[in-house]
Coordinates of C-alpha atoms and ligand atoms in Angstrom, one line a residue:
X1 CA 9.6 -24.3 13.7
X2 CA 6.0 -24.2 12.4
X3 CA 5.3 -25.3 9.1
X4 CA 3.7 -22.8 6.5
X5 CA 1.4 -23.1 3.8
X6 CA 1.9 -20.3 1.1
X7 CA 1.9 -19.1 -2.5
X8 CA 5.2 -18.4 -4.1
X9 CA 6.6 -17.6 -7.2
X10 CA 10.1 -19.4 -8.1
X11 CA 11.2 -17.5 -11.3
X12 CA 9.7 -13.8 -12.8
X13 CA 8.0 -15.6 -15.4
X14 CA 6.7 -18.1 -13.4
X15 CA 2.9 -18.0 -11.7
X16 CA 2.0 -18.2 -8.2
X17 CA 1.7 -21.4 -6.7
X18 CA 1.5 -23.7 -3.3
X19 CA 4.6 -23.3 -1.1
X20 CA 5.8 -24.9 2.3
X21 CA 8.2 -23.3 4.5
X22 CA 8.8 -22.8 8.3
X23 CA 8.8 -19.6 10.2
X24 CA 11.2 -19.0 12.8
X25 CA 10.5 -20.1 16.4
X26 CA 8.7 -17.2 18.5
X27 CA 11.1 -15.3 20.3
X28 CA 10.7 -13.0 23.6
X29 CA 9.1 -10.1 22.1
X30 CA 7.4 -12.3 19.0
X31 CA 3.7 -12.5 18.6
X32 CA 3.0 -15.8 16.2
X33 CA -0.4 -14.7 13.9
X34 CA -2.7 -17.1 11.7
X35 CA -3.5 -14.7 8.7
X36 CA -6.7 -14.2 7.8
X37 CA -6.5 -11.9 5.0
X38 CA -3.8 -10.4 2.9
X39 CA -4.6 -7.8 0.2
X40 CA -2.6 -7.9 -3.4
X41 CA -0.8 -4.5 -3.6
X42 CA 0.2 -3.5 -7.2
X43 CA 4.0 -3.9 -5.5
X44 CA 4.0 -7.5 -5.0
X45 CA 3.4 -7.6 -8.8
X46 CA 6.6 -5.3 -9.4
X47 CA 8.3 -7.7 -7.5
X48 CA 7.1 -10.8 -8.1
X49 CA 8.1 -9.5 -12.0
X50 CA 11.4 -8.0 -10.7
X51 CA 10.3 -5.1 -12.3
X52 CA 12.5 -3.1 -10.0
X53 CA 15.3 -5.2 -9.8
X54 CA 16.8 -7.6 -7.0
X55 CA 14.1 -10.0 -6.5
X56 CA 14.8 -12.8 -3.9
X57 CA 13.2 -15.8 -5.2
X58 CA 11.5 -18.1 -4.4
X59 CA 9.2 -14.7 -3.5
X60 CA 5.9 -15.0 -1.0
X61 CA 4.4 -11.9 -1.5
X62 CA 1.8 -9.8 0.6
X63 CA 2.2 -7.0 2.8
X64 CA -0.9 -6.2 3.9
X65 CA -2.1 -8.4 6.4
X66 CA -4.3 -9.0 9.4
X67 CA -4.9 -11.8 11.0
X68 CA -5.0 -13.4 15.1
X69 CA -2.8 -14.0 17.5
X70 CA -2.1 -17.3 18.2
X71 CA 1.2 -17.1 20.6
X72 CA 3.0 -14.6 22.2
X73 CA 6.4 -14.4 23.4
X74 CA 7.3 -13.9 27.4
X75 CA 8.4 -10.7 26.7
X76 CA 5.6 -9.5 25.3
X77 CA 3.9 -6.5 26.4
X78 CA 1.2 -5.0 24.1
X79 CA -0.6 -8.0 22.6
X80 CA -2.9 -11.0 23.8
X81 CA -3.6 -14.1 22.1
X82 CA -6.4 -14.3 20.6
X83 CA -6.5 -10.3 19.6
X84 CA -6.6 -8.9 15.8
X85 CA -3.4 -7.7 14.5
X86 CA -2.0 -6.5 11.5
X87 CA 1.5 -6.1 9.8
X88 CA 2.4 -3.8 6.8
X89 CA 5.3 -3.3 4.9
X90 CA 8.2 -4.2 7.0
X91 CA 9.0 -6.2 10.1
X92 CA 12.1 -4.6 11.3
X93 CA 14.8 -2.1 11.1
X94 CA 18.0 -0.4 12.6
X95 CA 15.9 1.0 15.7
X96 CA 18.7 3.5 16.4
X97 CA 19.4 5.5 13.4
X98 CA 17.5 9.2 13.6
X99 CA 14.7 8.1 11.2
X100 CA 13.8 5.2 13.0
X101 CA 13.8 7.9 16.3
X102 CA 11.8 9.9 14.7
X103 CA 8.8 6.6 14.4
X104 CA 9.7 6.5 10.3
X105 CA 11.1 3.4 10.2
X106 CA 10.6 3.0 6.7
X107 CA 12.9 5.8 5.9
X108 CA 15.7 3.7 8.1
X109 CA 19.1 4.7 7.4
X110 CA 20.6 1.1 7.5
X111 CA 17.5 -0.2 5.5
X112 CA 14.3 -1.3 7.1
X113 CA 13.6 -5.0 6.5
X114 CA 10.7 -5.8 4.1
X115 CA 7.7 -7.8 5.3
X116 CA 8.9 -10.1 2.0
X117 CA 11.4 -9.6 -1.0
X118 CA 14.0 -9.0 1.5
X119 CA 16.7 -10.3 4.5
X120 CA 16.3 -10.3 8.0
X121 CA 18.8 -9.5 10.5
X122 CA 20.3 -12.9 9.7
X123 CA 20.3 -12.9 6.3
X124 CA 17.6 -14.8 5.6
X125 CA 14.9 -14.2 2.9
X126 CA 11.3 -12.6 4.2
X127 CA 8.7 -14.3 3.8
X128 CA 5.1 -12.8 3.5
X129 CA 1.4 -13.0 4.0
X130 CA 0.7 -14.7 0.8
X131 CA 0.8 -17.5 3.8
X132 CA -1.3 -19.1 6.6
X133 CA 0.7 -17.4 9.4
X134 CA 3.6 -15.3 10.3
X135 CA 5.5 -14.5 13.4
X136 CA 7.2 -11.4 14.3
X137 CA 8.2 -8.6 16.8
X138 CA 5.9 -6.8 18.0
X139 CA 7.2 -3.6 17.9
X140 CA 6.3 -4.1 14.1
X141 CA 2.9 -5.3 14.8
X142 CA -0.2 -3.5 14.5
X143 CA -3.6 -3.2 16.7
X144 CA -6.4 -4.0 14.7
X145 CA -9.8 -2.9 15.7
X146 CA -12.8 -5.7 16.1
X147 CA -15.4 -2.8 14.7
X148 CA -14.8 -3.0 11.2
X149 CA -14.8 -6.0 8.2
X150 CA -11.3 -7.2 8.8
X151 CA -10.9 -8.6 4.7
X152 CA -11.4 -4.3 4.0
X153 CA -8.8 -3.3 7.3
X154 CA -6.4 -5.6 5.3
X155 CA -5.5 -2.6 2.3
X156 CA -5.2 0.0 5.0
X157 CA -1.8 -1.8 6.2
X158 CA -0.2 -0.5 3.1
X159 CA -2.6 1.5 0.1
X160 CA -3.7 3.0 3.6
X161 CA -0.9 4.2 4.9
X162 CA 0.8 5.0 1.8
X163 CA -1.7 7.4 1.0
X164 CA -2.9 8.8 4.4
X165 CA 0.9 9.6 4.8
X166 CA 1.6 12.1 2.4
X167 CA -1.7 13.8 2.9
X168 CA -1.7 14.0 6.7
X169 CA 2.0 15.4 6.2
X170 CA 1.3 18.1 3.5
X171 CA -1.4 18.7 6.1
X172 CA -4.4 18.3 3.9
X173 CA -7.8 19.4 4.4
X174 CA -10.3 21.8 4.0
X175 CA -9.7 24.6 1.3
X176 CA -7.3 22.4 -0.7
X177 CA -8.1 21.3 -3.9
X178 CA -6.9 17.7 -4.8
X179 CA -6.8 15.7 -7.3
X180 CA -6.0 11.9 -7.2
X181 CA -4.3 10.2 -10.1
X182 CA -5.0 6.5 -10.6
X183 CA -7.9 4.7 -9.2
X184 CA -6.8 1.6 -8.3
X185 CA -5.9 0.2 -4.6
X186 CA -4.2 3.1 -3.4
X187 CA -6.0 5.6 -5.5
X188 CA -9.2 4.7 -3.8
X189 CA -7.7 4.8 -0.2
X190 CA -6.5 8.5 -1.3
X191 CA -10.2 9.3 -2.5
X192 CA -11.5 8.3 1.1
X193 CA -8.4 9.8 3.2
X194 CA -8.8 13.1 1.1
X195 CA -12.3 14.1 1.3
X196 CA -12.6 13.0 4.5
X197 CA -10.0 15.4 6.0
X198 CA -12.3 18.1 4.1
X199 CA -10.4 19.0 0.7
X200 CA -12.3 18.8 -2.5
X201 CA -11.4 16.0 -4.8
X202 CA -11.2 15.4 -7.8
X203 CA -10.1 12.0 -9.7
X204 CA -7.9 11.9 -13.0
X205 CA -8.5 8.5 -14.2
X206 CA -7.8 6.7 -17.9
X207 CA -10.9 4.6 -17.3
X208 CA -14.2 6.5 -17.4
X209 CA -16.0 3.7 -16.1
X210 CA -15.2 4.1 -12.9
X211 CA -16.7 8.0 -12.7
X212 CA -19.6 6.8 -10.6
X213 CA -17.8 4.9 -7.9
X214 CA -15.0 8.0 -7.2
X215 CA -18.1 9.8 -6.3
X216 CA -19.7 7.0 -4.2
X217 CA -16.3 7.1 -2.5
X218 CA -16.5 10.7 -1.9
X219 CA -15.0 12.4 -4.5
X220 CA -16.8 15.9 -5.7
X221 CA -15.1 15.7 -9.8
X222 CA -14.1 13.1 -12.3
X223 CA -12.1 13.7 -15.2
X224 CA -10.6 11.3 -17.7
X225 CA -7.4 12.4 -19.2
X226 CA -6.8 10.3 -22.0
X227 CA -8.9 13.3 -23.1
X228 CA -6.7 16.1 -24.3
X229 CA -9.0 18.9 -23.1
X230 CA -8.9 17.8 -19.7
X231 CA -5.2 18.4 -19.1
X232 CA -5.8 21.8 -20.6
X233 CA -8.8 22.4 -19.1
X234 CA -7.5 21.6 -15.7
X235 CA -4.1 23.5 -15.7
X236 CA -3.3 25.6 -12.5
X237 CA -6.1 23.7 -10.6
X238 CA -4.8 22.0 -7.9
X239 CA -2.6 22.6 -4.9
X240 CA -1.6 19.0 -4.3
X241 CA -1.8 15.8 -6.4
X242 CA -1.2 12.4 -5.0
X243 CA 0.3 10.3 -8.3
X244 CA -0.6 6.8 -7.8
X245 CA 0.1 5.6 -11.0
X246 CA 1.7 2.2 -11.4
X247 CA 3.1 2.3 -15.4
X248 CA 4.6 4.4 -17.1
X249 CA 3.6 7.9 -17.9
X250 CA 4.5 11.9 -18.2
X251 CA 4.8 13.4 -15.0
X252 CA 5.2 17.2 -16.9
X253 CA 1.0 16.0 -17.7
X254 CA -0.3 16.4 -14.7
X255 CA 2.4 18.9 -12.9
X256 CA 0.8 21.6 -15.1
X257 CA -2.4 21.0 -13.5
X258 CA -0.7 22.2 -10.4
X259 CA -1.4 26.0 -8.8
X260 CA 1.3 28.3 -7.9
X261 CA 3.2 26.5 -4.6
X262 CA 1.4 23.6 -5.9
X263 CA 3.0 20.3 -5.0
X264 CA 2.7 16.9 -6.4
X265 CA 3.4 13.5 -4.2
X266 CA 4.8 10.5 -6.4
X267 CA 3.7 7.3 -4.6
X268 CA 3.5 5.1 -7.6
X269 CA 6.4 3.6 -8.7
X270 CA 6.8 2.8 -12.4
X271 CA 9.5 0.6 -13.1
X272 CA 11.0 3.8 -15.6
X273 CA 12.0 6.8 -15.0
X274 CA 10.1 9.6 -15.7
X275 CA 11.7 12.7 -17.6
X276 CA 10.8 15.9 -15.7
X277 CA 10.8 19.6 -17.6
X278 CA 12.2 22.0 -15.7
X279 CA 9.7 25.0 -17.0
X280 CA 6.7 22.9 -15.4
X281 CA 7.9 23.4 -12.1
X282 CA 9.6 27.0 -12.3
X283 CA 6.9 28.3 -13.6
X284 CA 4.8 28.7 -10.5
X285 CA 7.0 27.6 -7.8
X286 CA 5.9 23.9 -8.4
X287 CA 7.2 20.8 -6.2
X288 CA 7.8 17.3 -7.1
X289 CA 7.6 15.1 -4.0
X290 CA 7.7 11.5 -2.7
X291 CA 6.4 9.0 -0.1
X292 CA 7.1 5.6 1.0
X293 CA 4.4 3.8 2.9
X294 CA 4.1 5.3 6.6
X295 CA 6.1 4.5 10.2
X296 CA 4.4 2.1 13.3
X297 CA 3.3 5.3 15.2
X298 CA 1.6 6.4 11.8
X299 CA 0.5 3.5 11.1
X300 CA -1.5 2.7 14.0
X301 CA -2.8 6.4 14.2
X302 CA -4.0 5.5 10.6
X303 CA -6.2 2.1 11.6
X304 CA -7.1 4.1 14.8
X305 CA -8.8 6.8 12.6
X306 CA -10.3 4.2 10.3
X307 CA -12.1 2.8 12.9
X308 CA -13.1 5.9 14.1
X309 CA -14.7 7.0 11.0
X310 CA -15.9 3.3 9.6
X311 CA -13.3 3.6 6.8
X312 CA -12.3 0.2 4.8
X313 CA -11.2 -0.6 1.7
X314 CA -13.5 -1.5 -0.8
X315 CA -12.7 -5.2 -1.6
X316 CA -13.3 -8.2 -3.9
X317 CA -12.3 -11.5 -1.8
X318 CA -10.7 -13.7 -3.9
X319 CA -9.5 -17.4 -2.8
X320 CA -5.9 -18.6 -3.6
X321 CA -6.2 -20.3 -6.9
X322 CA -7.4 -16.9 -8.5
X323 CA -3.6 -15.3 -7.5
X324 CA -2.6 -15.4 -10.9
X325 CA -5.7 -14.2 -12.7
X326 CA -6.0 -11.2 -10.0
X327 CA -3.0 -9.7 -10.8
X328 CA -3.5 -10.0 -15.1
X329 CA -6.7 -8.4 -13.9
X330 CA -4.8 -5.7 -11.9
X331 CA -2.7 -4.8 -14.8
X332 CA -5.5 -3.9 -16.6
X333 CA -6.5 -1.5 -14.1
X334 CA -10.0 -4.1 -13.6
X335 CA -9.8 -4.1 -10.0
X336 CA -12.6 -2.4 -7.7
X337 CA -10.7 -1.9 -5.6
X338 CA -8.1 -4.1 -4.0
X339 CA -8.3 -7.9 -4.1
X340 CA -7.6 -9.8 -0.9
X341 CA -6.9 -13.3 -0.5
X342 CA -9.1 -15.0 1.8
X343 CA -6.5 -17.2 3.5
X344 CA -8.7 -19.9 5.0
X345 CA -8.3 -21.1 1.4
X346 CA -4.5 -21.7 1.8
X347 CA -4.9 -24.6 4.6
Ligands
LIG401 P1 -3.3 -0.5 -8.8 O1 -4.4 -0.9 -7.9 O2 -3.0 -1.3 -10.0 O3 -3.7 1.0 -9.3 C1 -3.0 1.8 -10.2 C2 -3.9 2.6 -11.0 O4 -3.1 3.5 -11.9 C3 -4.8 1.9 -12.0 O5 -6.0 1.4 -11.4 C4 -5.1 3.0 -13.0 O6 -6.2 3.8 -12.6 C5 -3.8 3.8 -13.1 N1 -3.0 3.5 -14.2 C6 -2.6 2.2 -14.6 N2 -1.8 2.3 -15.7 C7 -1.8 3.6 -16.0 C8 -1.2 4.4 -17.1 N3 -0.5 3.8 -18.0 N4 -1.4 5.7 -17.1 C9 -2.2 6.3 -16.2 N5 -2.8 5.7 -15.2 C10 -2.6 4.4 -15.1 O7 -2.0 -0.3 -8.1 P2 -1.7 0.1 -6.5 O8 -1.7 -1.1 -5.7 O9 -2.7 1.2 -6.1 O10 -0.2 0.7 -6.6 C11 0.0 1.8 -7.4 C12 1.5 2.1 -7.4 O11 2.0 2.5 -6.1 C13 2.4 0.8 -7.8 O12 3.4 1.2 -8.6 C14 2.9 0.4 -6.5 O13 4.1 -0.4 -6.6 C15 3.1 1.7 -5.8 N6 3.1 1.6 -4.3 C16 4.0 2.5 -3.7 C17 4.0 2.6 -2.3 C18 4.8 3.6 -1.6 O14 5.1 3.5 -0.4 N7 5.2 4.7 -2.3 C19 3.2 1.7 -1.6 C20 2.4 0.8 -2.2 C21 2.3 0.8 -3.6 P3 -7.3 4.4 -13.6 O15 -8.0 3.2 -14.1 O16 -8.1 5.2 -12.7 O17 -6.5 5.2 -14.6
LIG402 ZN1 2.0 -2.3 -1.0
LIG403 ZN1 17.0 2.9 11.5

């Protein structure tokens, strides 16, 4: 067994703090990792809350997380110690059913397991990279390239995929008008992903400080739509809008900004539901869509194209003891734009 340092939470009301447990012995095909970074998605607040429901307490959160290997398995075929790696949102599922065939584990019929908040194969609670190191298989592990700032690579291993996903697969690029709702830790990942694959972009924020850096990360408009001219100004706009939006809010809004055929992609999750008019999507032929995070293969093709094109999440390193005050901060939408724990600061 080898002995963990982590942050937990033991209640929903109760805040982050130091945590020992062990991780499981490495097995075969298990690659054993010292974390080096893991990035605070708005999710591990959700959960840490219970905000959706079923939290497994005590909770170490983080799912987006890159570190070294420090042990491999015998049977282990595409890692080396020593070697970057990353692990996103989940560390296992069925492996059989037609979704995990199809490299979308995450849609698995028989339930992928989560990288934390969840139960392995055994039953036993997942822990995450809110921790000094993890081990798992590595079909579920990730190649992470040397090239780029590693504490920026660490986002991509979930605000990445989640949002490179759903444009790659409504095949997004140049002639397309988007707009991006939200700009927070997935938000900004969408901004980057977007105008990089050639579509214009536009961001519909609530906070108009932030116009200057959507266009420093390659967005062509702002608007702010706590202004009620904006939503009228903008109806029939765009063809696709990714929703990133972590409370709650009107979906019919920003549907109407939609063009005929126009679709939009829900990959926030507000703990509500959200009442939907049918009128705003009859009218012009209008989809309502979601996305969940990204498969392996996807995955992988994601961090390869990052490092490719020298794209990274724009981060503010933060050290352990500042947990608690990150996430009041990421409630207020005061994050620019993803805060990742540097884990040295754990040991
Ligand atoms: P985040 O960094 O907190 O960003 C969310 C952004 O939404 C904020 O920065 C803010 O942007 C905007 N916002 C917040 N409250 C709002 C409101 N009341 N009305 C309108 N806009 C508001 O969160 P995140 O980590 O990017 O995650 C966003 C959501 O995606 C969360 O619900 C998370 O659980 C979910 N998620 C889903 C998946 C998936 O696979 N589908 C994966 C990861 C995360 P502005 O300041 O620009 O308005
Ligand atoms: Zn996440
Ligand atoms: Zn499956």
């Amino acid at each position: 067994m080898v002995t963990t340092n982590a942050y937990a939470a033991q209640t929903k009301t109760s805040p982050l703090l130091p945590f020992n447990f062990e991780r499981r012995e490495v097995g075969p095909t298990d690659i054993q990792m010292e974390i080096l970074y893991c990035g605070i998605c708005h999710s591990d607040i959700h959960q840490v809350r219970d905000e959706w429901g079923g939290s497994i307490y005590p909770m170490v959160p983080g799912h987006e997380i890159v570190g070294r290997i420090i042990k491999v398995g015998g049977e282990v075929k595409n890692f080396k110690v020593g070697e970057l790696a990353g692990i996103g949102c989940f560390v296992d599922s069925c492996r059989t059913c037609p979704s995990c065939l199809a490299h979308e584990e995450q849609y698995c019929d028989n339930g992928m397991v989560a990288t934390y908040n969840g139960r392995d194969k055994e039953g036993n609670p997942t822990y995450g990279g809110y921790s000094t190191q993890i081990v798992t298989d590595e079909k579920y592990t990730l190649h992470v390239s040397e090239k780029l700032a590693i504490e920026g690579v660490a986002p991509l291993l979930c605000a990445g995929i989640t949002t490179y996903s759903p444009l790659r697969h409504w095949n997004i690029g140049k002639g397309h008008k988007v707009a991006i709702v939200g700009l927070g830790g997935l938000g900004h990942m969408g901004v980057k992903f977007a105008a990089s694959f050639g579509a214009d972009v536009t961001v519909l924020s609530t906070s108009p400080s932030k116009k200057e850096d959507a266009l420093a990360l390659g967005a062509h408009h702002f608007a702010v739509t706590k202004d009620a001219d904006t939503l009228k100004k903008l109806k029939g706009t765009f063809d696709f809008i990714l929703n990133t939006v972590s409370a709650q809010h009107d979906y019919n809004d920003y549907l109407n900004l939609l063009t005929l055929n126009g679709t939009m992609v829900v990959v926030g999750v507000p703990p509500q539901p959200s009442l939907v008019g049918a009128f705003n999507l009859i009218g012009k032929r209008r989809s309502l869509a979601g996305s969940l995070i990204g498969g392996i293969k996807q995955t992988q093709e994601m961090l390869d194209y990052c490092a490719e094109h020298n794209i990274v999440s724009e981060v503010e390193v933060i050290k352990a003891n500042y947990i608690n005050e990150a996430y009041e901060r990421t409630i207020k939408s005061d994050v620019r734009y993803r805060f990742v724990i540097d884990i040295a600061s754990m040991k």
